[in-house]
Tab-separated table of C-alpha atoms in Angstrom:
chain	number	residue	atom	x	y	z
V	1	UNK	CA	52.768	-9.991	-13.464
V	2	UNK	CA	56.098	-9.011	-11.899
V	3	UNK	CA	55.532	-6.987	-8.756
V	4	UNK	CA	57.414	-3.709	-8.436
V	5	UNK	CA	59.816	-3.849	-5.441
V	6	UNK	CA	58.761	-1.841	-2.398
V	7	UNK	CA	61.095	0.764	-0.851
V	8	UNK	CA	62.903	-0.026	2.405
V	9	UNK	CA	60.487	1.789	4.724
V	10	UNK	CA	57.491	-0.123	3.349
V	11	UNK	CA	59.330	-3.443	3.538
V	12	UNK	CA	60.107	-2.685	7.203
V	13	UNK	CA	56.539	-1.579	7.974
V	14	UNK	CA	54.844	-4.558	6.319
V	15	UNK	CA	57.331	-6.994	7.886
V	16	UNK	CA	56.773	-5.497	11.327
V	17	UNK	CA	52.981	-5.493	11.082
V	18	UNK	CA	52.940	-9.085	9.828
V	19	UNK	CA	55.054	-10.167	12.818
V	20	UNK	CA	52.790	-8.331	15.283
V	21	UNK	CA	49.712	-10.054	13.821
V	22	UNK	CA	51.434	-13.434	14.159
V	23	UNK	CA	52.611	-12.656	17.708
V	24	UNK	CA	49.042	-12.315	18.976
V	25	UNK	CA	48.405	-15.955	18.070
V	26	UNK	CA	51.799	-17.412	19.018
V	27	UNK	CA	52.501	-15.598	22.311
V	28	UNK	CA	50.863	-18.187	24.624
V	29	UNK	CA	53.328	-20.811	23.390
V	30	UNK	CA	56.137	-18.309	23.937
V	31	UNK	CA	55.097	-18.088	27.608
V	32	UNK	CA	55.146	-21.886	27.920
V	33	UNK	CA	58.459	-22.165	26.067
V	34	UNK	CA	60.078	-19.604	28.391
V	35	UNK	CA	58.961	-21.487	31.511
V	36	UNK	CA	60.153	-24.844	30.130
V	37	UNK	CA	63.561	-23.408	29.236
V	38	UNK	CA	64.033	-21.951	32.719
V	39	UNK	CA	62.932	-24.933	34.780
V	40	UNK	CA	65.829	-26.876	36.247
V	41	UNK	CA	68.198	-24.000	35.409
V	42	UNK	CA	71.628	-25.040	36.758
V	43	UNK	CA	69.631	-27.348	39.064
V	44	UNK	CA	68.631	-24.297	41.139
V	45	UNK	CA	64.907	-24.410	40.307
V	46	UNK	CA	62.410	-27.309	40.013
V	47	UNK	CA	63.293	-29.466	37.015
V	48	UNK	CA	59.823	-30.903	36.420
V	49	UNK	CA	57.575	-28.103	37.587
V	50	UNK	CA	55.943	-28.307	34.175
V	51	UNK	CA	55.693	-31.816	32.759
V	52	UNK	CA	55.109	-30.732	29.187
V	53	UNK	CA	53.254	-28.245	27.043
V	54	UNK	CA	49.707	-29.219	28.042
V	55	UNK	CA	50.583	-29.429	31.741
V	56	UNK	CA	52.327	-26.053	31.571
V	57	UNK	CA	49.305	-24.404	29.927
V	58	UNK	CA	46.956	-25.880	32.508
V	59	UNK	CA	49.185	-25.061	35.479
V	60	UNK	CA	49.781	-21.462	34.423
V	61	UNK	CA	46.107	-20.837	33.647
V	62	UNK	CA	44.849	-22.398	36.901
V	63	UNK	CA	47.453	-20.872	39.228
V	64	UNK	CA	47.816	-17.449	37.631
V	65	UNK	CA	44.570	-16.919	35.740
V	66	UNK	CA	43.631	-17.413	32.109
V	67	UNK	CA	45.024	-14.003	31.100
V	68	UNK	CA	48.487	-15.144	32.203
V	69	UNK	CA	48.919	-17.208	29.041
V	70	UNK	CA	49.314	-13.891	27.214
V	71	UNK	CA	51.996	-12.494	29.537
V	72	UNK	CA	54.467	-10.229	27.797
V	73	UNK	CA	52.189	-9.724	24.800
V	74	UNK	CA	52.665	-5.952	24.525
V	75	UNK	CA	56.450	-6.074	24.910
V	76	UNK	CA	56.493	-9.077	22.571
V	77	UNK	CA	54.595	-7.127	19.915
V	78	UNK	CA	56.999	-4.192	20.188
V	79	UNK	CA	59.921	-6.598	19.852
V	80	UNK	CA	58.362	-8.382	16.889
V	81	UNK	CA	57.598	-5.140	15.073
V	82	UNK	CA	61.144	-3.825	15.516
V	83	UNK	CA	63.091	-7.042	15.107
V	84	UNK	CA	61.098	-8.576	12.251
V	85	UNK	CA	60.422	-5.212	10.629
V	86	UNK	CA	64.159	-4.551	10.357
V	87	UNK	CA	65.008	-8.196	9.640
V	88	UNK	CA	62.480	-8.762	6.881
V	89	UNK	CA	62.623	-5.214	5.531
V	90	UNK	CA	66.397	-5.033	5.173
V	91	UNK	CA	66.543	-8.598	3.861
V	92	UNK	CA	63.935	-7.937	1.171
V	93	UNK	CA	65.601	-4.688	0.145
V	94	UNK	CA	68.931	-6.518	-0.245
V	95	UNK	CA	67.124	-9.138	-2.338
V	96	UNK	CA	65.725	-6.422	-4.569
V	97	UNK	CA	69.147	-4.830	-5.056
V	98	UNK	CA	71.321	-7.946	-5.379
V	99	UNK	CA	69.981	-11.162	-6.865
V	100	UNK	CA	72.664	-13.789	-7.676
V	101	UNK	CA	71.879	-15.854	-10.736
V	102	UNK	CA	72.992	-19.401	-9.808
V	103	UNK	CA	71.127	-21.275	-7.057
V	104	UNK	CA	74.172	-21.967	-4.827
V	105	UNK	CA	75.285	-18.333	-4.762
V	106	UNK	CA	71.693	-17.266	-4.206
V	107	UNK	CA	71.267	-19.561	-1.176
V	108	UNK	CA	74.543	-18.388	0.410
V	109	UNK	CA	73.692	-14.750	-0.269
V	110	UNK	CA	70.229	-15.220	1.204
V	111	UNK	CA	71.651	-16.859	4.332
V	112	UNK	CA	74.266	-14.119	4.823
V	113	UNK	CA	71.893	-11.208	4.236
V	114	UNK	CA	69.223	-12.804	6.424
V	115	UNK	CA	71.714	-13.395	9.235
V	116	UNK	CA	73.052	-9.837	9.155
V	117	UNK	CA	69.603	-8.235	8.945
V	118	UNK	CA	68.457	-10.497	11.783
V	119	UNK	CA	71.361	-9.440	13.993
V	120	UNK	CA	70.569	-5.775	13.375
V	121	UNK	CA	66.885	-6.256	14.182
V	122	UNK	CA	67.639	-8.289	17.321
V	123	UNK	CA	70.024	-5.642	18.647
V	124	UNK	CA	67.615	-2.748	18.120
V	125	UNK	CA	64.711	-4.684	19.649
V	126	UNK	CA	66.730	-6.181	22.520
V	127	UNK	CA	65.291	-4.001	25.354
V	128	UNK	CA	61.776	-5.180	24.507
V	129	UNK	CA	62.906	-8.818	24.389
V	130	UNK	CA	64.440	-8.326	27.848
V	131	UNK	CA	61.133	-7.150	29.322
V	132	UNK	CA	59.154	-9.826	27.473
V	133	UNK	CA	61.231	-12.676	28.899
V	134	UNK	CA	61.074	-11.323	32.452
V	135	UNK	CA	57.310	-10.781	32.298
V	136	UNK	CA	56.715	-14.269	30.930
V	137	UNK	CA	58.926	-15.907	33.552
V	138	UNK	CA	57.250	-14.144	36.485
V	139	UNK	CA	54.749	-16.196	38.471
V	140	UNK	CA	53.353	-14.204	41.387
V	141	UNK	CA	50.904	-16.890	42.520
V	142	UNK	CA	52.172	-19.932	40.711
V	143	UNK	CA	55.096	-22.261	40.216
V	144	UNK	CA	58.212	-20.111	39.932
V	145	UNK	CA	61.142	-21.176	37.763
V	146	UNK	CA	64.222	-19.038	37.174
V	147	UNK	CA	64.727	-15.530	38.540
V	148	UNK	CA	61.552	-13.562	39.267
V	149	UNK	CA	61.126	-9.951	38.135
V	150	UNK	CA	57.842	-8.163	38.832
V	151	UNK	CA	57.233	-5.927	35.791
V	152	UNK	CA	53.657	-4.575	35.566
V	153	UNK	CA	54.248	-2.108	32.736
V	154	UNK	CA	56.661	-1.953	29.813
V	155	UNK	CA	57.934	1.614	29.572
V	156	UNK	CA	58.295	2.312	33.335
V	157	UNK	CA	60.354	-0.896	33.483
V	158	UNK	CA	62.607	0.262	30.643
V	159	UNK	CA	63.078	3.620	32.370
V	160	UNK	CA	63.859	1.935	35.700
V	161	UNK	CA	66.495	-0.314	34.109
V	162	UNK	CA	68.057	2.671	32.362
V	163	UNK	CA	68.252	4.641	35.619
V	164	UNK	CA	69.793	1.803	37.625
V	165	UNK	CA	71.942	0.044	35.012
V	166	UNK	CA	72.369	2.563	32.205
V	167	UNK	CA	72.228	1.831	28.482
V	168	UNK	CA	74.191	-1.396	28.986
V	169	UNK	CA	71.408	-2.715	31.211
V	170	UNK	CA	68.836	-2.211	28.456
V	171	UNK	CA	70.942	-4.247	26.058
V	172	UNK	CA	71.972	-6.940	28.544
V	173	UNK	CA	71.907	-10.285	26.755
V	174	UNK	CA	71.765	-8.690	23.305
V	175	UNK	CA	74.802	-10.694	22.157
V	176	UNK	CA	72.846	-13.892	22.780
V	177	UNK	CA	69.763	-12.502	21.046
V	178	UNK	CA	71.808	-11.428	18.034
V	179	UNK	CA	73.359	-14.894	17.744
V	180	UNK	CA	69.951	-16.508	18.225
V	181	UNK	CA	68.268	-14.424	15.531
V	182	UNK	CA	71.231	-14.548	13.146
V	183	UNK	CA	71.198	-18.359	13.151
V	184	UNK	CA	67.413	-18.546	12.993
V	185	UNK	CA	67.040	-15.833	10.382
V	186	UNK	CA	69.739	-17.230	8.107
V	187	UNK	CA	68.162	-20.686	8.189
V	188	UNK	CA	64.582	-19.419	7.994
V	189	UNK	CA	64.734	-16.929	5.147
V	190	UNK	CA	67.234	-18.844	3.025
V	191	UNK	CA	65.247	-22.075	3.440
V	192	UNK	CA	61.943	-20.296	2.822
V	193	UNK	CA	63.128	-18.787	-0.454
V	194	UNK	CA	64.740	-22.057	-1.597
V	195	UNK	CA	61.634	-24.137	-0.854
V	196	UNK	CA	59.349	-21.506	-2.366
V	197	UNK	CA	61.383	-21.475	-5.602
V	198	UNK	CA	61.348	-25.295	-5.752
V	199	UNK	CA	57.566	-25.453	-5.305
V	200	UNK	CA	56.959	-22.757	-7.932
V	201	UNK	CA	59.274	-24.552	-10.364
V	202	UNK	CA	57.032	-27.624	-10.179
V	203	UNK	CA	54.379	-25.562	-11.916
V	204	UNK	CA	51.433	-26.921	-9.896
V	205	UNK	CA	50.826	-23.817	-7.793
V	206	UNK	CA	50.717	-20.092	-8.406
V	207	UNK	CA	52.622	-17.611	-6.259
V	208	UNK	CA	49.943	-17.419	-3.578
V	209	UNK	CA	48.927	-18.370	-0.049
V	210	UNK	CA	49.316	-22.155	-0.519
V	211	UNK	CA	52.946	-21.749	-1.587
V	212	UNK	CA	53.622	-19.249	1.220
V	213	UNK	CA	52.131	-21.713	3.721
V	214	UNK	CA	54.067	-24.776	2.507
V	215	UNK	CA	57.358	-22.875	2.264
V	216	UNK	CA	57.061	-21.381	5.730
V	217	UNK	CA	56.041	-24.743	7.229
V	218	UNK	CA	59.321	-26.316	6.084
V	219	UNK	CA	61.433	-23.332	7.134
V	220	UNK	CA	59.775	-23.425	10.578
V	221	UNK	CA	61.013	-26.980	11.185
V	222	UNK	CA	64.556	-26.136	10.103
V	223	UNK	CA	64.844	-22.927	12.097
V	224	UNK	CA	63.493	-24.442	15.339
V	225	UNK	CA	66.140	-27.167	15.322
V	226	UNK	CA	68.995	-24.768	14.569
V	227	UNK	CA	67.824	-22.034	16.913
V	228	UNK	CA	66.764	-23.786	20.127
V	229	UNK	CA	70.166	-23.979	21.905
V	230	UNK	CA	70.742	-20.259	21.332
V	231	UNK	CA	67.167	-19.522	22.381
V	232	UNK	CA	67.681	-21.290	25.719
V	233	UNK	CA	70.855	-19.289	26.361
V	234	UNK	CA	69.222	-15.991	25.407
V	235	UNK	CA	66.238	-16.650	27.693
V	236	UNK	CA	68.503	-17.427	30.645
V	237	UNK	CA	70.791	-14.449	30.115
V	238	UNK	CA	67.884	-12.022	29.886
V	239	UNK	CA	66.063	-13.445	32.887
V	240	UNK	CA	68.949	-13.714	35.373
V	241	UNK	CA	69.054	-11.411	38.386
V	242	UNK	CA	71.393	-8.449	38.171
V	243	UNK	CA	73.422	-7.143	41.119
V	244	UNK	CA	75.452	-3.950	40.823
V	245	UNK	CA	75.338	-4.102	37.051
V	246	UNK	CA	76.462	-7.736	36.775
V	247	UNK	CA	74.477	-10.905	36.130
V	248	UNK	CA	74.283	-13.179	39.171
V	249	UNK	CA	74.546	-16.431	37.194
V	250	UNK	CA	76.241	-15.834	33.850
V	251	UNK	CA	79.010	-13.570	32.588
V	252	UNK	CA	77.936	-13.942	28.967
V	253	UNK	CA	76.970	-16.288	26.158
V	254	UNK	CA	79.952	-18.658	26.453
V	255	UNK	CA	79.667	-18.817	30.242
V	256	UNK	CA	75.957	-19.640	29.999
V	257	UNK	CA	76.606	-22.400	27.459
V	258	UNK	CA	79.393	-23.861	29.616
V	259	UNK	CA	77.493	-23.778	32.917
V	260	UNK	CA	74.284	-25.146	31.419
V	261	UNK	CA	76.200	-27.988	29.763
V	262	UNK	CA	78.124	-28.804	32.949
V	263	UNK	CA	75.121	-28.813	35.275
V	264	UNK	CA	72.349	-30.136	33.006
V	265	UNK	CA	74.046	-31.842	30.083
V	266	UNK	CA	73.167	-31.519	26.407
V	267	UNK	CA	69.445	-31.874	27.136
V	268	UNK	CA	69.512	-28.342	28.568
V	269	UNK	CA	69.763	-26.932	25.053
V	270	UNK	CA	66.700	-28.837	23.835
V	271	UNK	CA	64.457	-27.704	26.678
V	272	UNK	CA	61.227	-26.256	25.384
V	273	UNK	CA	61.899	-27.595	21.865
V	274	UNK	CA	58.357	-28.846	21.326
V	275	UNK	CA	56.805	-25.620	22.567
V	276	UNK	CA	59.339	-23.682	20.516
V	277	UNK	CA	58.368	-25.570	17.364
V	278	UNK	CA	54.642	-25.347	18.021
V	279	UNK	CA	55.117	-21.630	18.577
V	280	UNK	CA	57.644	-20.936	15.821
V	281	UNK	CA	56.066	-23.136	13.153
V	282	UNK	CA	52.680	-21.345	13.129
V	283	UNK	CA	54.397	-18.015	13.858
V	284	UNK	CA	56.678	-18.424	10.846
V	285	UNK	CA	53.751	-19.497	8.696
V	286	UNK	CA	51.576	-16.568	9.797
V	287	UNK	CA	54.389	-14.021	9.418
V	288	UNK	CA	55.141	-15.029	5.846
V	289	UNK	CA	51.512	-15.403	4.796
V	290	UNK	CA	50.627	-12.001	6.311
V	291	UNK	CA	53.814	-10.400	4.971
V	292	UNK	CA	53.510	-11.681	1.421
V	293	UNK	CA	49.866	-10.609	1.198
V	294	UNK	CA	50.547	-7.201	2.783
V	295	UNK	CA	53.372	-6.521	0.338
V	296	UNK	CA	51.188	-7.582	-2.589
V	297	UNK	CA	48.370	-5.328	-1.394
V	298	UNK	CA	50.677	-2.334	-0.878
V	299	UNK	CA	52.369	-2.891	-4.253
V	300	UNK	CA	48.960	-3.059	-5.958
V	301	UNK	CA	47.843	0.196	-4.333
V	302	UNK	CA	51.069	1.869	-5.437
V	303	UNK	CA	50.420	0.717	-8.994
């Protein structure tokens, strides 16, 4: 039976809640990924402080306590709800309104609408991403990589940044986040829909959890590869120290790309790739499985 499309506010709400549920499971790998991306930054911090994912988990847990593997969880959940709520909600609403007939036009439309909705979500949620990165990078009693910002609580930190740096300070690094999410979102949602349609066309599976899982698994691989260089840059821009309203290390996205390439080579942009995939693959899978089932449940309740 064809499901009646949900209105925008319900698409946003279900998308946001699905992302929050996924974030609870994927956040520990986000902590590890952040540390791996910051180590060896412009050769100013230890390059092999963490020798891989397992070593990073063990080191962080032993030095900073087991709870430290969930650093930035609250700010991460706020970011996920806002960013993915807007991204998925706006994207789905555009799908409901405009649905190109031929497959090539459909893929391009999906990529464009996903990229634009992702940019909007990333911009609105940027202050929470800023706090998340800084909390996850901070190691009070452990191996420090990158700039260190002590941020015990989310909203006092946002207020402090606003008072000292103004609105611009809250959205510092948002250009990198928008690029990061635009690339990732365009690849993720367009690939997800294309793979999902291909699997359904085979006729072996119904439109259920198995299809959602397989489709999101493939899109997770694609999006990690496309997104990682921009993710490294975004992490570094958000985490850098700020003096008198200006970043100490980078002037912006292009400057960060150039300096990282010059000092560390191309490998800088693949730092944390494995952790990123292990985090993003399950996260993508969980988001879509939760989201699809939430939307189906809400649509059924609405009749």
